[in-house]
Amino acid sequence: MTPPTVAVVGGGQLARMMAGPATALGLHLRVLAEGPDVSAAQAVPDAPVGVPADVDAVLALVEGAQVLTFEHEHVPAPVLDAVAARGVPVHPTPAALVHAQDKAVMRRRLTELGVPCPRWAPVADLADLERFRDAAGGRAVVKTTRGGYDGKGVRVVGDGPVPADVVAWCAAAADGSGPALLAEELVPFTRELAVLVARTPSGRSTVWPVVESVQRDGVCAEVVAPAPDLDPATAAEAERVARTVADGLGVTGVLAVELFEVPGPDGAAPRVLVNELAMRPHNSGHWTIDGAVTSQFEQHLRAVLDLPLGDVAPVARWTVMANVLGSTLDDLTDALPAVLGADPGARVHLYGKAVRPGRKLGHVNVSGDDLEDVRARARAAAAVLRGERPGDGGTA
Ligand code: ADP
């Protein structure tokens, strides 16, 4: 018996969380791991060690596989082309993936598709940035077009002198020694939303309910599903935007569309602007593991294999996901007796990663009918995993 093999580039928690659904569906998962003990390698027996830029390592990974997919976007295009040349399907395809790899390519294409985005422009040097900022009302957000994650390639520039690190980014972009840059207007958003869609190569798609994603220091801290008090017209618009992007870019697998909610004109329903895209399971969809009939990880596997997609209905009125970002514990499993004992309804997910300040080490999902109760319980459980004693406060 040879079950279908899904090859995944990346051995982090996103690949790890594909292991459960792959097992349930009888699929064979093979992950390209950064080291022998990384998060996914602890859960997936077939986890060769290698780097995504090593074409031989990736070709060995896809040997006998039905499909190659990813848990991060940082795979060089020539490597993907080499895989495609071997006849192994790559999902998302390189042509779609580039929109999650390069923010300037993404902005240009979304603008062509008529998808609402913040005002933006490419930035070739410091003078370009200063011109954009002045035209945008004295403030701007500057971003590296490639390589950023968790806010690491994002800086706000106010109306004073441009900060030294941004000056250095501009110099590196101008002489080609660093990534290209773009500038965006500083969007006066009321909150951040996210919408996840899964799409198959044959063009079928499903969309989970729109969620609110709460960021702290550029990192997702909490997700509330569905987004509370979301105007139905805004929800419909967010869903339309997600489907337009998925169809327009030909995305296959899970696509996360991160959105800014901004006030509508003259009391109209709030509008959404696209912030960025991820073409893989995403932190804003971790709630689906316990809060939806089909999780984003299972749906991603189904989608890249062009299998029928699962039901995305929520299983409870509310689900709150609280991330565990850093901990004072050396080993989070030490807190299992306390966290599981305090709340039998809390669904704990640990990633097996070494503790570092602010690092994503796990998350907790809690579902129920009362949002305040669900949120408080998710925060309390995450706090215990961060090493705080129960009753210490429990604010995420
Ligand atoms: P990354 O790719 O590192 O996740 P993002 O583009 O998502 O970076 O930006 C990180 C955070 O910075 C966003 O979640 C948002 O809070 C803030 N941000 C990004 N772009 C803008 C913008 N144009 N206006 C206001 N805030 C922004």
XYZ file of C-alpha atoms and ligand atoms in Angstrom:
423
model
C 0.000 0.000 0.000
C 1.441 3.377 -0.972
C -0.621 6.270 0.320
C -0.358 9.628 -1.465
C 2.695 11.547 -0.270
C 2.457 15.262 0.414
C 5.884 16.912 0.516
C 6.104 20.083 2.597
C 8.924 22.628 2.646
C 9.517 23.763 6.213
C 9.572 22.021 9.577
C 7.888 24.564 11.818
C 4.627 24.369 13.716
C 2.505 24.781 10.587
C 3.919 21.590 9.072
C 3.632 19.907 12.490
C -0.070 20.707 12.647
C -0.609 19.038 9.253
C 0.512 15.739 10.802
C -2.759 14.988 12.648
C -5.042 15.495 9.634
C -2.585 13.668 7.336
C -2.702 10.688 9.696
C -6.505 10.829 9.855
C -6.807 10.835 6.070
C -4.208 8.092 5.684
C -1.783 10.362 3.834
C 1.988 10.211 4.019
C 3.599 13.498 5.010
C 7.240 14.260 4.261
C 8.701 17.519 5.505
C 11.937 19.286 4.657
C 13.157 20.083 8.163
C 15.648 22.769 9.199
C 17.181 20.308 11.685
C 16.539 16.866 13.149
C 14.608 18.153 16.183
C 12.538 20.998 14.745
C 8.851 21.258 15.547
C 7.483 19.183 12.646
C 10.301 16.623 12.734
C 9.103 15.599 16.215
C 5.705 14.655 14.767
C 6.543 13.478 11.240
C 8.840 10.441 10.941
C 9.774 11.219 7.317
C 11.597 14.515 7.864
C 14.833 14.839 5.881
C 17.015 17.767 6.908
C 17.733 20.397 4.275
C 17.301 23.988 3.208
C 14.745 25.191 0.653
C 17.452 26.847 -1.475
C 19.143 23.465 -2.032
C 17.589 22.193 -5.239
C 18.899 18.652 -4.694
C 17.370 18.487 -1.232
C 13.998 19.632 -2.570
C 14.147 17.237 -5.546
C 14.878 14.379 -3.125
C 11.929 15.556 -1.003
C 9.475 15.287 -3.903
C 10.683 11.857 -5.069
C 7.504 9.782 -5.412
C 5.346 12.597 -3.998
C 1.927 13.591 -5.379
C 2.432 17.252 -4.615
C 4.843 19.783 -3.130
C 3.485 22.419 -0.782
C 4.855 24.826 1.827
C 4.567 26.061 5.342
C 6.411 29.293 4.503
C 6.956 31.362 1.391
C 10.733 31.501 1.400
C 11.485 29.113 -1.442
C 13.507 30.401 -4.415
C 11.642 30.344 -7.749
C 14.327 28.309 -9.606
C 13.930 25.507 -7.038
C 10.178 25.429 -7.668
C 10.747 25.435 -11.411
C 13.064 22.434 -11.050
C 10.344 20.557 -9.140
C 7.726 21.414 -11.746
C 10.132 20.237 -14.472
C 10.201 16.832 -12.736
C 6.442 16.645 -13.231
C 5.526 17.013 -9.566
C 2.676 19.503 -9.072
C 3.542 22.489 -6.872
C 0.655 24.018 -4.889
C 0.400 26.922 -4.546
C 1.987 27.291 -7.982
C 5.105 29.471 -8.319
C 3.037 31.961 -10.351
C 0.622 32.377 -7.430
C 3.216 32.117 -4.659
C 5.199 35.125 -5.883
C 2.333 37.319 -4.620
C 2.988 36.097 -1.094
C 6.764 36.427 -1.538
C 6.948 39.942 -2.893
C 4.734 42.706 -1.517
C 5.270 44.978 -4.527
C 4.182 42.241 -6.952
C 1.188 41.608 -4.695
C 0.163 45.293 -4.510
C 0.485 45.730 -8.278
C -1.644 42.676 -9.064
C -4.323 43.389 -6.443
C -4.625 46.919 -7.792
C -5.171 45.449 -11.276
C -7.850 43.136 -9.869
C -9.619 46.120 -8.294
C -9.028 44.771 -4.778
C -9.012 47.585 -2.195
C -5.498 48.221 -0.827
C -3.796 51.021 1.112
C -2.345 53.725 -1.124
C 1.199 52.596 -1.961
C 4.253 53.184 -4.129
C 7.591 51.496 -4.757
C 10.517 53.238 -2.993
C 13.852 53.323 -4.836
C 15.714 55.548 -2.371
C 15.336 57.896 0.606
C 14.138 60.796 -1.559
C 11.324 58.605 -2.911
C 10.249 57.715 0.602
C 10.262 61.342 1.759
C 8.204 62.372 -1.271
C 5.634 59.622 -0.627
C 5.436 60.511 3.075
C 4.881 64.195 2.352
C 2.156 63.384 -0.177
C 0.551 60.930 2.276
C 0.119 63.530 5.016
C 3.489 63.369 6.763
C 3.450 59.713 7.800
C 4.032 56.438 5.993
C 4.721 52.772 6.534
C 7.826 51.430 4.825
C 8.157 47.728 4.093
C 10.761 45.417 2.634
C 9.114 43.766 -0.372
C 10.655 40.384 0.479
C 11.720 38.383 3.508
C 9.619 40.123 6.182
C 7.480 38.278 8.722
C 5.889 39.106 12.086
C 6.447 42.815 11.428
C 10.232 42.454 11.029
C 10.285 44.188 7.653
C 7.867 46.972 8.607
C 8.589 50.457 10.019
C 6.381 53.470 10.601
C 7.985 56.737 9.524
C 6.601 59.866 11.189
C 7.023 63.478 10.136
C 10.387 63.891 11.936
C 13.773 62.709 10.647
C 13.645 59.287 9.020
C 14.953 56.724 11.574
C 18.525 55.505 11.023
C 17.504 51.899 10.301
C 15.087 53.029 7.589
C 17.791 55.293 6.102
C 20.011 52.193 5.960
C 17.211 50.162 4.312
C 16.846 52.886 1.672
C 20.591 52.942 0.981
C 20.656 49.136 0.652
C 17.623 49.177 -1.655
C 19.201 51.934 -3.766
C 22.514 50.098 -4.289
C 20.917 46.670 -4.576
C 22.628 45.227 -1.471
C 19.287 44.866 0.349
C 15.679 44.090 -0.497
C 13.561 46.488 -2.542
C 11.141 48.661 -0.562
C 7.650 50.009 -0.828
C 5.774 52.659 1.102
C 2.132 52.649 2.154
C -0.144 55.204 3.713
C -0.481 54.698 7.487
C -3.991 53.248 7.525
C -6.185 54.537 10.395
C -7.720 51.119 10.895
C -10.206 50.329 13.665
C -9.048 46.716 13.871
C -7.411 43.946 11.881
C -9.476 41.192 10.325
C -8.487 38.073 8.460
C -10.310 35.808 6.083
C -9.161 32.363 5.077
C -10.104 30.653 1.877
C -9.088 27.247 0.567
C -9.077 26.659 -3.159
C -8.418 23.519 -5.194
C -6.594 23.281 -8.540
C -9.986 22.668 -10.156
C -11.202 25.994 -8.767
C -13.547 24.950 -5.955
C -13.239 27.037 -2.815
C -14.517 27.418 0.736
C -14.266 30.440 3.037
C -14.251 30.296 6.834
C -15.995 33.073 8.768
C -14.107 36.378 8.955
C -12.095 36.676 12.177
C -10.627 39.523 14.210
C -6.909 39.244 14.702
C -5.322 41.139 17.565
C -1.664 41.992 16.964
C 0.876 42.989 19.607
C 4.224 44.379 18.441
C 3.526 43.146 14.919
C 2.778 39.591 16.103
C -0.630 37.916 16.237
C -1.570 37.501 19.907
C -5.235 36.541 19.760
C -7.917 35.642 17.217
C -11.666 35.874 17.768
C -13.869 33.819 15.451
C -16.123 35.129 14.106
C -15.088 38.812 14.314
C -17.408 40.377 16.939
C -19.946 43.005 15.825
C -18.900 42.704 12.204
C -21.319 44.474 9.894
C -22.831 41.861 7.547
C -21.989 44.075 4.556
C -18.339 44.248 5.680
C -18.254 40.477 6.182
C -19.664 39.937 2.691
C -17.121 42.358 1.243
C -14.245 40.579 3.052
C -15.416 37.257 1.667
C -15.762 38.715 -1.838
C -12.225 40.143 -1.605
C -10.831 36.776 -0.482
C -12.484 34.913 -3.343
C -11.409 37.564 -5.857
C -7.800 37.210 -4.697
C -7.894 33.398 -4.624
C -9.462 33.149 -8.098
C -7.561 36.096 -9.579
C -4.153 34.797 -8.514
C -5.057 31.146 -9.081
C -4.218 30.243 -5.483
C -4.274 26.568 -4.534
C -4.338 25.441 -0.907
C -5.115 27.771 1.969
C -4.869 31.520 1.433
C -4.953 33.927 4.370
C -5.947 37.476 3.521
C -5.069 39.930 6.274
C -7.308 42.970 6.264
C -7.593 46.395 7.843
C -11.118 47.448 8.816
C -11.599 51.170 8.209
C -14.665 53.363 8.853
C -17.051 53.596 5.909
C -17.894 56.990 4.401
C -20.837 58.895 5.975
C -21.984 56.174 8.337
C -21.848 53.420 5.691
C -20.642 49.945 6.684
C -16.907 49.746 7.469
C -14.676 48.899 4.519
C -11.720 46.551 4.278
C -8.272 47.075 2.764
C -5.930 44.177 2.086
C -2.773 44.293 4.205
C -1.066 41.114 3.127
C -1.412 37.554 1.885
C -0.100 34.196 3.060
C -0.492 31.119 0.872
C -0.442 28.399 3.484
C -2.157 27.676 6.772
C -1.868 30.804 8.895
C -1.959 31.848 12.533
C -5.335 33.532 11.962
C -6.750 30.069 11.179
C -5.512 28.086 14.176
C -8.960 28.464 15.740
C -10.330 26.133 13.040
C -8.569 23.116 14.596
C -11.134 23.053 17.399
C -13.667 25.641 16.236
C -14.680 24.504 12.741
C -15.843 21.211 11.243
C -12.761 21.154 9.003
C -9.474 22.693 10.132
C -7.271 24.784 7.877
C -4.581 22.097 8.048
C -6.877 19.326 6.815
C -8.364 21.642 4.194
C -4.917 22.590 2.919
C -4.044 18.905 2.416
C -7.361 18.243 0.690
C -6.953 21.295 -1.525
C -3.390 20.633 -2.705
C -4.385 17.044 -3.541
C -7.499 18.314 -5.378
C -9.768 16.312 -3.070
C -13.292 17.482 -2.196
C -13.143 20.222 0.453
C -14.617 19.868 3.938
C -17.381 21.775 5.698
C -16.049 25.047 7.172
C -18.973 25.732 9.512
C -18.042 26.771 13.063
C -18.843 24.197 15.747
C -19.593 26.829 18.381
C -20.856 30.398 18.498
C -17.421 31.702 19.465
C -13.885 30.400 19.398
C -10.970 32.399 20.781
C -7.382 31.464 20.005
C -4.700 32.819 22.341
C -1.070 32.489 21.277
C 1.634 31.575 23.774
C 4.401 34.063 22.939
C 7.467 33.318 25.061
C 7.417 31.721 28.518
C 9.310 31.741 31.772
C 9.148 27.936 31.759
C 11.940 25.875 30.195
C 9.503 23.220 29.077
C 5.874 24.115 28.522
C 4.732 20.536 29.116
C 5.588 21.147 32.789
C 2.482 23.341 32.858
C 0.149 20.668 31.459
C -1.172 19.520 34.854
C -2.021 23.105 35.782
C -3.458 24.239 32.476
C -5.465 21.116 31.738
C -6.628 20.875 35.355
C -7.818 24.454 35.457
C -10.032 24.188 32.378
C -11.010 20.851 30.836
C -12.524 22.758 27.877
C -9.269 24.490 26.912
C -7.703 22.928 23.811
C -3.924 23.182 24.182
C -1.546 23.007 21.213
C 2.197 23.026 21.913
C 4.813 23.194 19.199
C 7.788 21.465 20.872
C 9.975 24.516 20.327
C 12.792 25.791 22.536
C 11.720 28.787 24.605
C 12.906 32.206 23.465
C 11.479 35.609 24.370
C 8.365 36.377 22.340
C 8.597 33.165 20.311
C 5.388 31.432 19.190
C 5.461 28.313 21.363
C 1.869 27.166 21.213
C -1.716 28.305 21.325
C -4.949 27.589 23.151
C -8.431 27.423 21.651
C -11.580 27.806 23.727
C -15.079 27.611 22.240
C -18.463 28.465 23.704
C -21.550 30.683 23.731
C -20.317 33.588 25.846
C -17.533 35.586 24.222
C -16.233 37.199 27.422
C -16.018 33.836 29.171
C -14.357 32.166 26.182
C -11.816 34.963 25.801
C -10.965 35.020 29.508
C -10.459 31.262 29.575
C -8.226 31.259 26.481
C -6.126 34.069 27.971
C -5.904 32.365 31.355
C -4.726 29.089 29.818
C -2.140 30.868 27.647
C -0.919 32.727 30.745
C -0.345 29.454 32.602
C 1.707 28.194 29.646
C 3.729 31.417 29.741
C 4.659 30.468 33.277
C 2.245 32.685 35.166
C 0.430 31.047 38.030
C -3.367 30.709 37.703
C -4.916 33.871 39.094
C -1.879 36.009 38.256
C -3.954 38.087 35.894
C -4.333 36.113 32.724
C -4.224 38.966 30.251
C -2.767 37.707 27.012
P 4.625 41.133 8.109
O 4.763 40.698 6.683
O 5.933 41.249 8.799
O 3.603 40.354 8.885
P 2.681 43.269 7.749
O 2.692 43.896 6.415
O 1.574 42.312 8.074
O 4.106 42.628 8.036
O 2.660 44.401 8.867
C 2.770 44.094 10.254
C 1.815 44.990 11.050
O 2.143 46.375 10.842
C 0.372 44.864 10.607
O -0.254 43.775 11.232
C -0.200 46.214 11.047
O -0.503 46.195 12.422
C 0.957 47.149 10.780
N 0.829 47.745 9.428
C 1.303 47.223 8.276
N 0.991 48.002 7.220
C 0.313 49.066 7.703
C -0.280 50.229 7.113
N -0.199 50.481 5.800
N -0.927 51.099 7.937
C -1.002 50.865 9.275
N -0.445 49.807 9.885
C 0.205 48.898 9.130
